[in-house]
């Protein structure tokens, strides 16, 4: 089913850094890039994260580290790195969640460009250089790579191509989602963020990155997009659990965040509306998985029944109007018969994959399109669970 109103990619020739002109070199030399990390209780990962930033091929950077009230040694490790590297500034604050931490980064950053890194992730040595090359070739205020490495997938893409997406297309790609949700793996023009007063919304407990990137994309004419993997997203952080608290923070939190986006997104078209309707369906499925995985159907009886109803009621309109694959159409339609049975199967498959890690592409085929949303929001919860 073709997605109406979405522009085709505009491929930009000559996208290798090696072939750049002298004007490109000026950007790569003179622009200060703020690399921002917000972390909570990731002592086993934060050292590798900071080291990967320090060793960037592009060295004109400042490193802003926010310790969001960690109760382990995360903050101490940050301070130790700062003592050895004058480019590093550490902000210690009371625990306020990722929204407060990332807004603190926005306030502290002094660079021409800004990027976010999660405290348990890593950058490839050419991350900043590659992102700046996309800026140079597209002149877009927001750029990204459509792909990233994961803990279980270290295969680089075979062909790199830099393209531009319209604001409409970018927003739809985020909602379906065809790229990983989150504010990371992207580079933003700091003046652009300040001009449009783009910040993370207080009160959102999960999905705050989706709100930020869709809002940012809505204020652009286009965003620059590359294909090469230059960011490693960790998917094997074992410090997570499914509980009643996760239902509140993740399941209900996801629905609240999408309701906020649906109400406040400044760019609306029929194509975007269809993508949002798909994301609503995904969120109800995600919330149902949280409830059933935590075995709290009685405690959340009303929400449990609502999720079942919405998955059935929305299934046919989603299949008829959304830009989804045939595989996902079948997955959605199966929920008309029994959302509970399908959800039980998805939970079982995801637990099997945790026990026997496989590549991300295999996982997505087995649990359906909802797996991306599940992983992104589950990862957010890992760092918020103790808050």
Short mmCIF file of C-alpha atoms in Angstrom, two decimals:
data_model
loop_
_atom_site.label_atom_id
_atom_site.label_comp_id
_atom_site.label_asym_id
_atom_site.label_seq_id
_atom_site.Cartn_x
_atom_site.Cartn_y
_atom_site.Cartn_z
CA UNK A 1 0.00 0.00 0.00
CA UNK A 2 1.70 3.21 -1.11
CA UNK A 3 1.98 6.03 1.37
CA UNK A 4 0.28 9.02 -0.21
CA UNK A 5 1.78 12.47 -0.04
CA UNK A 6 5.23 11.32 1.04
CA UNK A 7 8.08 12.58 -1.07
CA UNK A 8 10.70 10.24 -2.47
CA UNK A 9 14.22 10.30 -1.11
CA UNK A 10 16.43 12.84 -2.80
CA UNK A 11 19.79 11.14 -3.20
CA UNK A 12 22.78 13.45 -2.97
CA UNK A 13 25.79 12.43 -5.06
CA UNK A 14 29.37 12.45 -3.85
CA UNK A 15 28.61 11.59 -0.25
CA UNK A 16 32.00 10.30 0.86
CA UNK A 17 33.95 12.46 3.29
CA UNK A 18 37.14 11.83 1.33
CA UNK A 19 35.79 13.72 -1.69
CA UNK A 20 34.83 16.91 0.10
CA UNK A 21 35.78 20.40 -1.06
CA UNK A 22 37.59 22.99 1.05
CA UNK A 23 34.30 24.56 2.16
CA UNK A 24 33.33 21.22 3.63
CA UNK A 25 36.63 21.09 5.50
CA UNK A 26 35.85 24.48 7.06
CA UNK A 27 32.67 23.09 8.59
CA UNK A 28 34.48 20.00 9.80
CA UNK A 29 37.18 22.15 11.40
CA UNK A 30 35.40 25.18 12.84
CA UNK A 31 32.07 23.94 14.19
CA UNK A 32 31.92 23.08 17.88
CA UNK A 33 29.77 20.02 18.54
CA UNK A 34 28.22 19.42 21.97
CA UNK A 35 27.99 15.70 22.71
CA UNK A 36 25.49 15.24 25.53
CA UNK A 37 25.07 12.22 27.78
CA UNK A 38 22.38 11.77 30.43
CA UNK A 39 22.95 8.73 32.62
CA UNK A 40 21.37 7.01 35.60
CA UNK A 41 22.98 3.99 37.29
CA UNK A 42 24.97 2.71 34.31
CA UNK A 43 28.35 2.30 36.02
CA UNK A 44 29.18 -0.81 34.00
CA UNK A 45 28.74 1.02 30.68
CA UNK A 46 29.44 4.73 31.19
CA UNK A 47 33.23 4.42 30.90
CA UNK A 48 33.05 2.85 27.44
CA UNK A 49 30.46 5.43 26.42
CA UNK A 50 32.65 8.40 27.40
CA UNK A 51 35.77 6.86 25.87
CA UNK A 52 33.98 6.40 22.55
CA UNK A 53 33.16 10.12 22.56
CA UNK A 54 36.70 11.15 23.48
CA UNK A 55 38.16 9.19 20.59
CA UNK A 56 36.11 10.80 17.84
CA UNK A 57 37.97 11.50 14.62
CA UNK A 58 36.46 14.99 14.80
CA UNK A 59 38.00 16.54 17.90
CA UNK A 60 36.38 19.99 18.13
CA UNK A 61 33.79 18.82 20.63
CA UNK A 62 32.60 19.53 24.13
CA UNK A 63 31.27 16.66 26.23
CA UNK A 64 28.39 17.45 28.57
CA UNK A 65 27.68 14.69 31.08
CA UNK A 66 24.60 14.76 33.29
CA UNK A 67 24.51 12.43 36.29
CA UNK A 68 20.80 12.15 36.99
CA UNK A 69 21.06 11.35 40.70
CA UNK A 70 22.75 7.96 40.25
CA UNK A 71 23.03 5.81 43.37
CA UNK A 72 25.95 3.78 41.99
CA UNK A 73 29.38 5.04 40.86
CA UNK A 74 28.21 6.56 37.56
CA UNK A 75 28.80 10.12 38.77
CA UNK A 76 32.21 9.28 40.22
CA UNK A 77 33.33 7.76 36.93
CA UNK A 78 32.19 10.89 35.10
CA UNK A 79 34.23 13.09 37.44
CA UNK A 80 37.30 10.92 36.92
CA UNK A 81 37.08 11.36 33.16
CA UNK A 82 36.55 15.12 33.56
CA UNK A 83 39.75 15.42 35.59
CA UNK A 84 41.70 14.08 32.62
CA UNK A 85 39.92 15.83 29.75
CA UNK A 86 39.19 19.60 29.76
CA UNK A 87 36.50 19.13 27.11
CA UNK A 88 34.29 17.35 29.66
CA UNK A 89 31.81 19.10 31.94
CA UNK A 90 29.85 17.14 34.52
CA UNK A 91 26.48 18.20 35.90
CA UNK A 92 25.25 16.41 39.01
CA UNK A 93 21.54 16.83 39.68
CA UNK A 94 18.79 15.25 41.71
CA UNK A 95 17.02 12.41 39.98
CA UNK A 96 14.52 13.92 37.55
CA UNK A 97 14.42 11.43 34.69
CA UNK A 98 15.60 11.73 31.14
CA UNK A 99 13.47 14.78 30.38
CA UNK A 100 15.18 16.84 33.08
CA UNK A 101 18.60 15.46 32.18
CA UNK A 102 18.35 16.18 28.49
CA UNK A 103 16.96 19.65 29.07
CA UNK A 104 19.93 20.29 31.37
CA UNK A 105 22.16 19.33 28.46
CA UNK A 106 20.33 21.79 26.21
CA UNK A 107 20.85 24.57 28.73
CA UNK A 108 24.54 23.79 29.22
CA UNK A 109 25.57 23.13 25.60
CA UNK A 110 27.53 25.91 23.87
CA UNK A 111 28.24 24.19 20.55
CA UNK A 112 27.04 25.00 17.05
CA UNK A 113 25.58 21.50 16.87
CA UNK A 114 24.30 19.10 19.49
CA UNK A 115 23.83 15.35 19.70
CA UNK A 116 22.60 12.98 22.41
CA UNK A 117 24.12 9.68 23.51
CA UNK A 118 22.54 7.31 26.01
CA UNK A 119 24.88 6.40 28.85
CA UNK A 120 24.98 2.70 28.01
CA UNK A 121 25.53 3.20 24.26
CA UNK A 122 28.66 3.94 22.24
CA UNK A 123 29.68 6.05 19.27
CA UNK A 124 31.76 4.81 16.38
CA UNK A 125 34.96 6.88 15.94
CA UNK A 126 33.55 8.79 12.95
CA UNK A 127 30.06 9.50 14.31
CA UNK A 128 30.45 13.28 14.60
CA UNK A 129 32.41 13.56 11.36
CA UNK A 130 29.80 11.56 9.46
CA UNK A 131 26.90 13.57 10.86
CA UNK A 132 28.62 16.83 9.92
CA UNK A 133 29.15 15.50 6.40
CA UNK A 134 25.38 15.00 6.13
CA UNK A 135 24.84 18.57 7.35
CA UNK A 136 27.27 19.87 4.75
CA UNK A 137 25.62 18.03 1.89
CA UNK A 138 21.98 18.66 2.84
CA UNK A 139 22.10 21.97 4.75
CA UNK A 140 19.44 20.47 7.02
CA UNK A 141 19.07 21.61 10.66
CA UNK A 142 18.48 18.00 11.77
CA UNK A 143 20.35 14.99 10.41
CA UNK A 144 20.46 11.31 11.29
CA UNK A 145 21.48 7.84 10.23
CA UNK A 146 18.62 5.48 9.41
CA UNK A 147 20.55 2.54 10.85
CA UNK A 148 22.66 1.68 13.89
CA UNK A 149 24.63 -1.18 15.35
CA UNK A 150 23.17 -3.10 18.28
CA UNK A 151 24.65 -5.38 20.93
CA UNK A 152 23.88 -8.37 18.70
CA UNK A 153 24.20 -6.86 15.22
CA UNK A 154 27.61 -5.54 14.17
CA UNK A 155 27.13 -5.76 10.41
CA UNK A 156 27.74 -2.54 8.49
CA UNK A 157 25.41 -1.58 5.63
CA UNK A 158 26.76 -2.48 2.20
CA UNK A 159 25.92 0.83 0.54
CA UNK A 160 25.87 4.31 2.02
CA UNK A 161 23.73 7.05 0.53
CA UNK A 162 22.85 10.48 1.84
CA UNK A 163 19.30 11.62 1.11
CA UNK A 164 16.79 14.19 2.31
CA UNK A 165 13.35 13.53 3.74
CA UNK A 166 10.55 16.04 3.86
CA UNK A 167 9.20 16.89 7.30
CA UNK A 168 6.10 14.83 6.50
CA UNK A 169 8.09 11.77 5.53
CA UNK A 170 10.39 12.00 8.56
CA UNK A 171 7.45 12.18 10.96
CA UNK A 172 5.82 9.17 9.31
CA UNK A 173 9.06 7.18 9.46
CA UNK A 174 9.20 7.87 13.21
CA UNK A 175 5.59 6.89 13.84
CA UNK A 176 5.52 3.62 11.94
CA UNK A 177 8.44 3.26 13.13
CA UNK A 178 10.87 2.35 10.38
CA UNK A 179 13.85 3.80 12.23
CA UNK A 180 14.69 3.46 15.90
CA UNK A 181 12.85 5.82 18.18
CA UNK A 182 14.93 8.20 20.25
CA UNK A 183 16.72 11.53 20.12
CA UNK A 184 20.10 9.80 19.76
CA UNK A 185 21.84 8.83 16.47
CA UNK A 186 21.03 12.33 15.26
CA UNK A 187 22.68 15.76 15.11
CA UNK A 188 20.81 19.03 15.62
CA UNK A 189 21.68 22.61 14.78
CA UNK A 190 21.70 24.30 18.18
CA UNK A 191 20.48 27.64 16.80
CA UNK A 192 17.54 25.79 15.21
CA UNK A 193 16.62 24.20 18.55
CA UNK A 194 16.84 27.54 20.34
CA UNK A 195 14.88 29.43 17.67
CA UNK A 196 11.91 27.08 17.92
CA UNK A 197 12.28 26.55 21.68
CA UNK A 198 12.50 22.80 21.19
CA UNK A 199 12.77 21.05 24.53
CA UNK A 200 11.73 17.79 26.15
CA UNK A 201 8.28 17.92 27.74
CA UNK A 202 8.11 17.64 31.51
CA UNK A 203 5.86 14.88 32.81
CA UNK A 204 6.45 12.36 30.02
CA UNK A 205 7.76 9.13 31.55
CA UNK A 206 8.49 7.27 28.31
CA UNK A 207 8.52 8.13 24.63
CA UNK A 208 9.95 11.58 25.36
CA UNK A 209 12.41 11.07 22.52
CA UNK A 210 9.61 10.42 20.03
CA UNK A 211 7.89 13.63 21.09
CA UNK A 212 11.13 15.57 20.67
CA UNK A 213 12.11 14.26 17.24
CA UNK A 214 8.62 14.53 15.72
CA UNK A 215 8.30 18.09 17.02
CA UNK A 216 11.76 18.97 15.69
CA UNK A 217 11.03 17.43 12.30
CA UNK A 218 7.75 19.37 12.11
CA UNK A 219 9.73 22.63 12.22
CA UNK A 220 12.04 21.71 9.33
CA UNK A 221 11.64 21.78 5.58
CA UNK A 222 13.75 18.66 5.34
CA UNK A 223 16.10 16.47 7.36
CA UNK A 224 19.31 14.89 6.13
CA UNK A 225 19.52 11.10 6.31
CA UNK A 226 22.48 8.77 5.88
CA UNK A 227 22.57 4.98 5.94
CA UNK A 228 25.93 4.10 7.46
CA UNK A 229 25.95 2.79 11.03
CA UNK A 230 27.94 5.03 13.37
CA UNK A 231 26.05 4.49 16.65
CA UNK A 232 25.84 1.36 18.82
CA UNK A 233 22.55 0.91 20.65
CA UNK A 234 22.72 -1.45 23.58
CA UNK A 235 19.99 -4.10 23.69
CA UNK A 236 21.54 -6.46 26.25
CA UNK A 237 21.22 -4.38 29.42
CA UNK A 238 19.92 -7.08 31.76
CA UNK A 239 18.88 -4.76 34.59
CA UNK A 240 15.22 -4.68 33.65
CA UNK A 241 12.03 -6.30 34.85
CA UNK A 242 8.37 -6.31 33.94
CA UNK A 243 6.20 -5.25 36.87
CA UNK A 244 3.21 -3.16 37.84
CA UNK A 245 5.57 -0.18 37.95
CA UNK A 246 6.49 -0.79 34.31
CA UNK A 247 2.81 -0.77 33.37
CA UNK A 248 2.46 2.70 34.89
CA UNK A 249 5.71 4.07 33.53
CA UNK A 250 5.88 2.36 30.16
CA UNK A 251 2.44 1.15 29.13
CA UNK A 252 0.29 4.00 30.43
CA UNK A 253 3.20 6.38 29.89
CA UNK A 254 3.32 5.50 26.19
CA UNK A 255 -0.39 6.20 25.78
CA UNK A 256 -0.07 9.55 27.59
CA UNK A 257 2.90 10.57 25.46
CA UNK A 258 1.12 9.73 22.22
CA UNK A 259 -1.96 11.64 23.39
CA UNK A 260 0.28 14.67 23.98
CA UNK A 261 1.88 14.33 20.54
CA UNK A 262 -1.49 13.83 18.85
CA UNK A 263 -2.76 17.05 20.41
CA UNK A 264 0.31 19.27 20.00
CA UNK A 265 2.17 18.15 16.84
CA UNK A 266 2.39 21.37 14.78
CA UNK A 267 2.38 19.69 11.36
CA UNK A 268 -0.66 17.61 10.37
CA UNK A 269 -1.50 16.05 7.02
CA UNK A 270 -3.75 13.09 6.13
CA UNK A 271 -0.60 11.00 5.67
CA UNK A 272 0.70 11.91 9.12
CA UNK A 273 -2.72 11.25 10.64
CA UNK A 274 -2.68 7.71 9.23
CA UNK A 275 0.78 7.13 10.66
CA UNK A 276 -0.38 8.37 14.06
CA UNK A 277 -3.33 5.97 13.95
CA UNK A 278 -0.92 3.11 13.35
CA UNK A 279 1.15 4.23 16.33
CA UNK A 280 -1.98 4.34 18.50
CA UNK A 281 -2.63 0.72 17.57
CA UNK A 282 0.96 -0.18 18.42
CA UNK A 283 0.78 1.61 21.77
CA UNK A 284 -2.35 -0.28 22.81
CA UNK A 285 -0.60 -3.50 21.86
CA UNK A 286 2.47 -2.46 23.82
CA UNK A 287 0.38 -1.58 26.87
CA UNK A 288 -1.43 -4.93 26.71
CA UNK A 289 1.93 -6.72 26.58
CA UNK A 290 3.08 -4.85 29.67
CA UNK A 291 -0.06 -5.78 31.61
CA UNK A 292 0.01 -9.44 30.62
CA UNK A 293 3.77 -9.86 31.09
CA UNK A 294 3.45 -8.47 34.63
CA UNK A 295 0.36 -10.63 35.33
CA UNK A 296 -1.60 -7.62 36.60
CA UNK A 297 -4.80 -8.03 34.57
CA UNK A 298 -6.92 -7.73 37.72
CA UNK A 299 -5.16 -4.62 39.00
CA UNK A 300 -5.55 -2.92 35.60
CA UNK A 301 -8.83 -4.55 34.59
CA UNK A 302 -10.34 -1.45 32.94
CA UNK A 303 -7.19 -0.65 30.97
CA UNK A 304 -6.76 -4.33 30.09
CA UNK A 305 -10.25 -4.46 28.58
CA UNK A 306 -9.73 -1.12 26.82
CA UNK A 307 -6.54 -2.34 25.14
CA UNK A 308 -8.29 -5.48 23.91
CA UNK A 309 -11.18 -3.40 22.55
CA UNK A 310 -8.93 -0.86 20.82
CA UNK A 311 -6.77 -3.53 19.20
CA UNK A 312 -9.88 -5.13 17.71
CA UNK A 313 -11.72 -1.91 16.85
CA UNK A 314 -8.74 -0.19 15.21
CA UNK A 315 -7.38 -3.22 13.34
CA UNK A 316 -9.36 -2.95 10.11
CA UNK A 317 -8.97 0.85 9.66
CA UNK A 318 -5.23 0.49 10.28
CA UNK A 319 -4.91 -2.23 7.65
CA UNK A 320 -6.97 -0.28 5.11
CA UNK A 321 -5.29 3.09 5.52
CA UNK A 322 -1.77 2.68 6.97
CA UNK A 323 1.42 2.15 5.00
CA UNK A 324 2.41 -1.23 6.45
CA UNK A 325 3.76 -4.48 5.04
CA UNK A 326 1.66 -7.51 4.19
CA UNK A 327 3.30 -9.33 7.11
CA UNK A 328 2.13 -6.63 9.51
CA UNK A 329 -1.33 -6.53 7.95
CA UNK A 330 -1.74 -10.20 8.81
CA UNK A 331 -0.39 -9.59 12.30
CA UNK A 332 -2.89 -6.76 12.87
CA UNK A 333 -5.86 -8.68 11.48
CA UNK A 334 -5.10 -11.63 13.76
CA UNK A 335 -5.95 -9.35 16.69
CA UNK A 336 -9.56 -9.17 15.54
CA UNK A 337 -9.88 -12.83 16.48
CA UNK A 338 -7.94 -12.84 19.76
CA UNK A 339 -5.68 -10.01 20.97
CA UNK A 340 -4.95 -11.96 24.16
CA UNK A 341 -3.79 -15.10 22.36
CA UNK A 342 -1.58 -13.14 19.96
CA UNK A 343 -0.10 -11.14 22.83
CA UNK A 344 0.71 -14.30 24.77
CA UNK A 345 2.59 -15.58 21.75
CA UNK A 346 4.51 -12.31 21.34
CA UNK A 347 5.53 -12.31 25.01
CA UNK A 348 6.69 -15.92 24.73
CA UNK A 349 8.73 -15.18 21.60
CA UNK A 350 10.37 -12.13 23.15
CA UNK A 351 11.38 -14.14 26.21
CA UNK A 352 12.83 -16.82 23.96
CA UNK A 353 14.87 -14.20 22.15
CA UNK A 354 16.23 -12.82 25.42
CA UNK A 355 17.35 -16.31 26.36
CA UNK A 356 18.89 -16.90 22.93
CA UNK A 357 19.86 -13.49 21.42
CA UNK A 358 19.49 -13.21 17.67
CA UNK A 359 19.93 -10.47 15.14
CA UNK A 360 17.54 -7.53 15.26
CA UNK A 361 16.09 -8.34 11.86
CA UNK A 362 15.19 -11.88 12.93
CA UNK A 363 13.59 -10.61 16.11
CA UNK A 364 11.41 -8.16 14.20
CA UNK A 365 10.16 -10.85 11.85
CA UNK A 366 9.13 -13.04 14.77
CA UNK A 367 7.36 -10.54 16.99
CA UNK A 368 6.08 -8.13 14.37
CA UNK A 369 6.46 -4.41 13.92
CA UNK A 370 5.75 -3.73 17.61
CA UNK A 371 9.18 -5.04 18.60
CA UNK A 372 10.92 -1.73 17.83
CA UNK A 373 8.59 0.16 20.14
CA UNK A 374 8.93 -2.53 22.81
CA UNK A 375 12.74 -2.37 22.81
CA UNK A 376 12.98 1.41 22.74
CA UNK A 377 10.59 1.96 25.63
CA UNK A 378 11.87 -1.03 27.59
CA UNK A 379 15.34 0.43 27.43
CA UNK A 380 14.08 3.77 28.73
CA UNK A 381 12.42 1.96 31.64
CA UNK A 382 15.63 0.14 32.58
CA UNK A 383 17.13 3.46 33.60
CA UNK A 384 13.97 4.81 35.24
CA UNK A 385 12.75 1.79 37.14
CA UNK A 386 14.37 2.74 40.43
CA UNK A 387 13.21 6.36 40.24
#
